[in-house]
Amino acid sequence: MNKVAGEEDRGDVPVFPIAAASGRSKWRVQLVWLVPLVAVLIAGWLAVQSIMQKGPTITISFSTGEGIEAGKTKIKFKNVDIGTIKSVALSDDHKTVLASAEMSRNASSMLVDDTRFWVVRPRISGGTVSGIGTLLSGSHIGMDVGTAKESRSDFVGLETPPVLASGAPGREFVLKSENLGSLDIGSPVFFRRLQVGQIVSYALDPDGKGMTLHVFVNAPYDKYVTNDTRFWHASGVDVSLDTTGVKINTESLVSILIGGLAFEDPPDSTTKLEADAQHPYALFSDRAEAMKRHDAIVDKYVLNFKESVRGLAVGAPIDFRGIVIGEVSAIKTHFDRVNKEFNIPVEVSIFPERLIESDDSENRSARIPAERKEFADFLVSKGLRAQLRTASLLTGQLYVAIDFFPAAPKATVDWSKKTPQLPTVPGNLQGLQDSVTSLVAKLNKIPFEGISNDLRKTLSDADVLVNTINTDLAPEAKATLAAAREALTSANRALQSDSPMQQSTTDTMRELSRTAASFRSLAEYLERHPEALIRGKTGDK
């Protein structure tokens, strides 16, 4: 074994080399710390990326937490995930449920003042079924982006999904109605039996006397809504019973099941300007009511009837020779204390523009009210009266006819009343009843008992006469008839073909025929030889 310099030889004891200390390398220290440094850098980069990708946190309040689950329920826009519900808690007053959601960064611009959120779950509303896909995937929160400019972080969720998405092409209109009928959000709106829109919302008026509905008509059909358009209920089957009989009308099978609305311009409409958005309209009960002519001038009168008005209803037409010039607006009853009898005053609305046509359309509206008193007095002086008439024997409906009755007693318009009163005449049925009553009264005046006694006496005299004929005249009549029968028998025998008289008659007729032939020959001869009358007959040469 080699020995190290400076060491002594100690026999068999081995000698180890002495290690020399050396300095630590700088490069070795840097490589050791490089791995955690890279890990720290990667973590920092991930943290920065997470912070940069993280969107805003919003709060949505719902009336109930049904279908909402923290960490699982997604917020979707056009079926794309843009957020997740992180927590669900009750509000401080325990009236609502507050859902805190983390949104993605690219959803920040969508969170504006009119953005809407709702829980998407299976629903059946307005005849439509939605959210069927959530039966398998679970509920999620739908989102509709608004158009406002102001940002917002707390929202109130909708109880029902919106019917229309924001920015849908078309226009919204406002309808005023006395009741809602069978309508609902999402009920269709029809134009000429084509579905062109739907109801988006409705609310009870503050005074509780009507309903306000908002309907949306999709483009390009919204251009057919003009300032003179009429909207009416097209729900279910419309069965009406009026003076013209029974009418059944329906808009479509969908309207029968879920109800709906319809609109159209009246046939005589001259206004074709497109209506502005949010234009208000009246909602009529049916198409017939909507298409009625709405006159600018309405004159009110009272018709006082003393007969039964059973079958006369409010809205019944006022007819003048087949033309409807008004309608019944009210039916009341009144007790006349002077005459001690009941009267039935019927208030009517007369549209004078339908009765009087004028070439000057600009001054017509102003001139008719000024002349109505004079014109009404003139017509009444000529026999104008109001009368109840039967419109349909099937339904028993009545209407008011205005016509001229020259034989009616003279009368005038009572302008002293608050509402002028026009004179009336009894109706057809009342006149028939009066005629029957008069006939019965005349029949009651006939002395049927005296006539019966006289007739009984006459019949007794007739019996005496018949007995006299049977006892006195009958035997002589029998003898006369026997002689006549014998004469007829003799005449019959004489006329038989084998009777002597017949043979004699035949021979006589034969001789007469021969004589006539001889005369004919003589006449022909004399015609050829007239000189024979003087010279006589000569022999032939």
Coordinates of N, CA and C in Angstrom, one line a residue, residues 290-426:
A290 N -117.0 45.1 -32.3 CA -115.8 45.8 -32.7 C -116.1 46.5 -34.1
M291 N -116.8 45.9 -35.0 CA -117.0 46.4 -36.3 C -118.2 47.3 -36.4
K292 N -118.8 47.6 -35.3 CA -119.9 48.6 -35.4 C -119.4 49.9 -35.8
R293 N -120.3 50.7 -36.5 CA -119.9 52.0 -36.9 C -119.9 52.9 -35.7
H294 N -118.9 53.6 -35.4 CA -118.8 54.5 -34.3 C -119.0 56.0 -34.8
D295 N -120.2 56.5 -34.5 CA -120.5 57.8 -35.0 C -120.1 58.9 -34.1
A296 N -119.8 60.0 -34.7 CA -119.3 61.2 -33.9 C -120.4 61.9 -33.2
I297 N -121.6 61.9 -33.8 CA -122.8 62.6 -33.3 C -123.8 61.6 -32.8
V298 N -124.2 61.7 -31.5 CA -125.2 60.8 -30.9 C -126.3 61.7 -30.3
D299 N -127.5 61.5 -30.7 CA -128.7 62.2 -30.1 C -129.4 61.2 -29.1
K300 N -129.7 61.7 -27.9 CA -130.4 60.8 -27.0 C -131.9 61.2 -26.9
Y301 N -132.7 60.1 -27.0 CA -134.2 60.3 -26.9 C -134.7 59.2 -25.9
V302 N -136.0 59.4 -25.5 CA -136.7 58.5 -24.7 C -138.0 58.1 -25.4
L303 N -138.2 56.8 -25.4 CA -139.5 56.2 -26.0 C -140.3 55.6 -24.9
N304 N -141.5 56.1 -24.7 CA -142.3 55.7 -23.5 C -143.3 54.6 -24.0
F305 N -143.1 53.4 -23.6 CA -144.0 52.3 -24.0 C -144.9 51.9 -22.8
K306 N -146.2 51.5 -23.1 CA -147.1 51.1 -22.1 C -147.3 49.6 -22.2
E307 N -146.7 48.9 -23.2 CA -146.8 47.5 -23.3 C -145.5 46.8 -22.8
S308 N -145.6 45.5 -22.8 CA -144.4 44.7 -22.3 C -143.2 44.8 -23.3
V309 N -142.1 45.0 -22.7 CA -140.8 45.0 -23.5 C -140.0 43.8 -23.4
R310 N -140.6 42.7 -23.0 CA -139.9 41.4 -22.9 C -139.4 41.0 -24.2
G311 N -138.1 40.7 -24.3 CA -137.4 40.4 -25.5 C -136.6 41.6 -26.1
L312 N -136.8 42.8 -25.5 CA -136.0 44.0 -25.9 C -134.8 44.1 -24.9
A313 N -133.6 44.2 -25.5 CA -132.3 44.2 -24.7 C -131.6 45.4 -25.0
V314 N -130.7 45.8 -24.1 CA -129.8 46.9 -24.3 C -128.9 46.6 -25.5
G315 N -128.7 47.5 -26.4 CA -128.0 47.2 -27.7 C -128.8 46.8 -28.8
A316 N -130.1 46.6 -28.6 CA -131.1 46.3 -29.7 C -131.1 47.4 -30.7
P317 N -131.2 47.1 -32.0 CA -131.1 48.1 -33.0 C -132.3 49.0 -33.1
I318 N -132.1 50.2 -33.5 CA -133.2 51.2 -33.9 C -133.2 51.2 -35.4
D319 N -134.3 50.7 -36.0 CA -134.4 50.4 -37.4 C -135.3 51.4 -38.1
F320 N -134.9 52.0 -39.2 CA -135.7 52.9 -40.0 C -135.7 52.3 -41.4
R321 N -136.8 51.5 -41.7 CA -137.0 50.9 -43.1 C -135.8 50.1 -43.5
G322 N -135.3 49.3 -42.6 CA -134.2 48.4 -42.9 C -132.8 49.0 -42.6
I323 N -132.7 50.2 -42.2 CA -131.4 50.8 -41.9 C -131.3 51.1 -40.4
V324 N -130.2 50.6 -39.9 CA -130.0 50.8 -38.4 C -129.5 52.2 -38.2
I325 N -130.2 53.0 -37.5 CA -129.8 54.4 -37.2 C -129.6 54.6 -35.7
G326 N -129.6 53.6 -34.9 CA -129.3 53.8 -33.5 C -129.4 52.5 -32.8
E327 N -129.4 52.6 -31.4 CA -129.5 51.4 -30.6 C -130.1 51.8 -29.2
V328 N -130.6 50.7 -28.6 CA -131.1 50.9 -27.2 C -130.0 51.0 -26.2
S329 N -130.0 52.1 -25.4 CA -129.0 52.3 -24.4 C -129.4 52.0 -23.0
A330 N -130.7 52.0 -22.7 CA -131.1 51.7 -21.3 C -132.6 51.4 -21.4
I331 N -133.1 50.6 -20.4 CA -134.5 50.2 -20.3 C -134.8 50.4 -18.8
K332 N -135.9 51.2 -18.5 CA -136.2 51.5 -17.1 C -137.7 51.3 -16.9
T333 N -138.2 51.6 -15.7 CA -139.6 51.5 -15.5 C -140.0 52.8 -14.7
H334 N -141.2 53.3 -14.9 CA -141.7 54.5 -14.3 C -143.2 54.4 -13.9
F335 N -143.5 54.9 -12.7 CA -144.9 54.9 -12.3 C -145.5 56.3 -12.5
D336 N -146.5 56.4 -13.3 CA -147.2 57.7 -13.5 C -148.2 57.9 -12.4
R337 N -147.9 58.8 -11.5 CA -148.8 59.1 -10.4 C -150.0 59.8 -10.8
V338 N -150.0 60.5 -11.9 CA -151.2 61.2 -12.3 C -152.2 60.2 -12.9
N339 N -151.8 59.4 -13.8 CA -152.7 58.4 -14.4 C -152.8 57.1 -13.7
K340 N -152.0 56.9 -12.7 CA -152.0 55.7 -11.9 C -151.7 54.5 -12.7
E341 N -150.6 54.5 -13.5 CA -150.2 53.4 -14.3 C -148.7 53.4 -14.5
F342 N -148.2 52.2 -14.9 CA -146.8 52.0 -15.1 C -146.4 52.3 -16.6
N343 N -145.3 52.9 -16.8 CA -144.8 53.1 -18.2 C -143.3 52.5 -18.2
I344 N -142.9 52.2 -19.4 CA -141.6 51.6 -19.6 C -140.8 52.6 -20.5
P345 N -140.0 53.6 -19.9 CA -139.2 54.5 -20.7 C -138.0 53.8 -21.2
V346 N -137.8 53.8 -22.5 CA -136.6 53.2 -23.1 C -135.7 54.3 -23.7
E347 N -134.5 54.4 -23.2 CA -133.6 55.4 -23.7 C -132.9 54.8 -24.9
V348 N -132.8 55.6 -26.0 CA -132.2 55.2 -27.2 C -131.2 56.3 -27.7
S349 N -130.2 55.8 -28.4 CA -129.2 56.7 -29.0 C -129.4 56.6 -30.5
I350 N -129.7 57.8 -31.1 CA -129.9 58.0 -32.5 C -128.6 58.6 -33.1
F351 N -128.2 58.1 -34.3 CA -127.1 58.6 -35.0 C -127.6 59.3 -36.2
P352 N -127.7 60.7 -36.1 CA -128.4 61.4 -37.2 C -127.6 61.4 -38.5
E353 N -126.3 61.2 -38.4 CA -125.5 61.1 -39.7 C -125.9 59.9 -40.6
R354 N -126.5 58.9 -40.0 CA -126.9 57.8 -40.8 C -128.3 58.1 -41.4
L355 N -129.0 59.0 -40.8 CA -130.4 59.4 -41.3 C -130.3 60.5 -42.3
I356 N -129.4 61.4 -42.1 CA -129.3 62.6 -43.0 C -127.9 62.6 -43.6
E357 N -127.8 62.5 -44.9 CA -126.6 62.6 -45.6 C -126.4 64.0 -46.2
S358 N -125.2 64.5 -46.0 CA -124.9 65.8 -46.5 C -123.7 65.8 -47.4
D359 N -123.8 66.7 -48.5 CA -122.7 66.8 -49.4 C -121.5 67.6 -48.8
D360 N -121.8 68.4 -47.8 CA -120.8 69.3 -47.2 C -120.4 68.5 -46.0
S361 N -119.3 67.7 -46.1 CA -118.9 66.9 -45.0 C -118.2 67.7 -43.9
E362 N -117.7 68.9 -44.2 CA -117.0 69.7 -43.2 C -118.0 70.3 -42.2
N363 N -119.1 70.8 -42.7 CA -120.1 71.5 -41.8 C -121.2 70.6 -41.4
R364 N -121.2 69.3 -41.8 CA -122.3 68.4 -41.4 C -122.4 68.2 -39.9
S365 N -121.3 68.0 -39.3 CA -121.3 67.7 -37.8 C -121.8 68.9 -37.0
A366 N -121.5 70.1 -37.5 CA -122.0 71.3 -36.8 C -123.4 71.6 -37.1
R367 N -123.9 71.3 -38.3 CA -125.2 71.7 -38.7 C -126.3 70.8 -38.2
I368 N -126.1 69.5 -38.1 CA -127.1 68.6 -37.6 C -127.6 68.9 -36.2
P369 N -126.7 69.1 -35.2 CA -127.2 69.4 -33.9 C -128.0 70.7 -33.9
A370 N -127.6 71.7 -34.7 CA -128.4 73.0 -34.7 C -129.8 72.8 -35.3
E371 N -130.0 71.9 -36.2 CA -131.2 71.7 -36.9 C -132.0 70.5 -36.4
R372 N -131.5 69.8 -35.4 CA -132.2 68.5 -35.0 C -133.6 68.8 -34.4
K373 N -133.8 69.8 -33.7 CA -135.1 70.1 -33.1 C -136.1 70.4 -34.2
E374 N -135.8 71.2 -35.1 CA -136.7 71.6 -36.2 C -137.0 70.3 -37.0
F375 N -136.0 69.6 -37.3 CA -136.1 68.4 -38.2 C -137.0 67.3 -37.5
A376 N -136.7 67.1 -36.2 CA -137.5 66.1 -35.4 C -139.0 66.5 -35.4
D377 N -139.3 67.8 -35.1 CA -140.7 68.2 -35.1 C -141.3 68.0 -36.5
F378 N -140.6 68.3 -37.5 CA -141.2 68.1 -38.9 C -141.5 66.6 -39.1
L379 N -140.6 65.7 -38.7 CA -140.8 64.3 -39.0 C -142.0 63.8 -38.1
V380 N -142.1 64.2 -36.9 CA -143.2 63.8 -36.0 C -144.5 64.3 -36.5
S381 N -144.5 65.5 -37.1 CA -145.8 66.1 -37.6 C -146.2 65.3 -38.8
K382 N -145.3 64.6 -39.5 CA -145.7 63.8 -40.7 C -146.0 62.4 -40.3
G383 N -146.0 62.1 -39.0 CA -146.5 60.8 -38.6 C -145.3 59.9 -38.1
L384 N -144.1 60.4 -37.9 CA -143.0 59.6 -37.4 C -143.3 59.1 -36.0
R385 N -143.2 57.8 -35.8 CA -143.5 57.2 -34.5 C -142.5 56.0 -34.3
A386 N -142.3 55.6 -33.0 CA -141.5 54.5 -32.7 C -142.5 53.3 -32.3
Q387 N -142.1 52.1 -32.7 CA -142.9 51.0 -32.4 C -142.0 49.7 -32.1
L388 N -142.5 48.9 -31.2 CA -141.8 47.6 -30.9 C -142.2 46.6 -32.0
R389 N -141.2 45.9 -32.5 CA -141.5 44.8 -33.5 C -140.7 43.6 -33.1
T390 N -141.2 42.5 -33.6 CA -140.5 41.2 -33.4 C -139.5 41.0 -34.5
A391 N -138.3 40.7 -34.0 CA -137.2 40.5 -35.0 C -137.1 39.0 -35.4
S392 N -137.4 38.1 -34.4 CA -137.3 36.7 -34.7 C -138.3 35.9 -33.9
L393 N -139.1 35.2 -34.6 CA -140.1 34.3 -33.8 C -139.4 33.2 -33.1
L394 N -138.2 32.8 -33.6 CA -137.5 31.7 -32.9 C -137.0 32.2 -31.5
T395 N -136.4 33.4 -31.5 CA -135.7 33.8 -30.3 C -136.6 34.8 -29.5
G396 N -137.7 35.3 -30.1 CA -138.5 36.3 -29.4 C -137.9 37.6 -29.2
Q397 N -136.8 37.9 -29.8 CA -136.1 39.2 -29.7 C -136.9 40.3 -30.3
L398 N -136.9 41.5 -29.7 CA -137.6 42.7 -30.2 C -136.6 43.7 -30.6
Y399 N -137.0 44.6 -31.5 CA -136.3 45.8 -31.8 C -137.2 47.0 -32.0
V400 N -136.7 48.1 -32.0 CA -137.5 49.3 -32.1 C -137.4 49.8 -33.6
A401 N -138.6 49.9 -34.2 CA -138.7 50.4 -35.5 C -139.3 51.8 -35.5
I402 N -138.6 52.7 -36.3 CA -139.1 54.1 -36.5 C -139.6 54.2 -37.9
D403 N -140.9 54.6 -38.0 CA -141.5 54.7 -39.3 C -142.6 55.7 -39.3
F404 N -143.2 55.9 -40.4 CA -144.3 56.9 -40.5 C -145.6 56.2 -40.5
F405 N -146.5 56.7 -39.6 CA -147.8 56.2 -39.4 C -148.8 57.3 -39.6
P406 N -149.3 57.5 -40.9 CA -150.1 58.7 -41.1 C -151.4 58.7 -40.3
A407 N -151.9 57.5 -40.0 CA -153.2 57.4 -39.3 C -153.1 57.6 -37.8
A408 N -151.8 57.7 -37.3 CA -151.6 57.8 -35.9 C -152.1 59.1 -35.3
P409 N -152.6 59.2 -34.1 CA -153.0 60.4 -33.5 C -151.9 61.5 -33.5
K410 N -152.3 62.7 -33.6 CA -151.3 63.8 -33.7 C -150.5 63.8 -32.3
A411 N -149.2 64.1 -32.4 CA -148.4 64.2 -31.3 C -147.2 65.1 -31.6
T412 N -146.5 65.5 -30.5 CA -145.3 66.3 -30.7 C -144.2 65.8 -29.8
V413 N -143.0 66.2 -30.1 CA -141.8 65.9 -29.3 C -141.8 66.7 -28.0
D414 N -141.7 66.0 -26.9 CA -141.7 66.7 -25.6 C -140.2 67.1 -25.3
W415 N -140.0 68.4 -25.6 CA -138.6 68.9 -25.4 C -138.4 69.4 -24.0
S416 N -139.5 69.4 -23.2 CA -139.4 69.9 -21.8 C -138.6 68.9 -20.9
K417 N -138.5 67.7 -21.3 CA -137.8 66.7 -20.5 C -136.3 66.9 -20.7
K418 N -135.5 66.4 -19.7 CA -134.1 66.4 -19.8 C -133.6 65.7 -21.0
T419 N -134.2 64.6 -21.3 CA -134.0 63.9 -22.6 C -135.3 63.9 -23.4
P420 N -135.2 64.5 -24.6 CA -136.5 64.6 -25.4 C -137.2 63.3 -25.6
Q421 N -138.5 63.4 -25.6 CA -139.3 62.2 -25.7 C -140.0 62.1 -27.0
L422 N -139.8 61.0 -27.8 CA -140.5 60.8 -29.0 C -141.8 60.0 -28.8
P423 N -142.8 60.3 -29.6 CA -144.1 59.6 -29.5 C -144.0 58.2 -30.0
T424 N -144.8 57.3 -29.5 CA -144.8 55.9 -29.9 C -146.2 55.4 -30.3
V425 N -146.2 54.3 -30.9 CA -147.5 53.6 -31.2 C -147.4 52.2 -30.8
P426 N -148.5 51.5 -30.5 CA -148.5 50.1 -30.0 C -147.8 49.3 -31.1

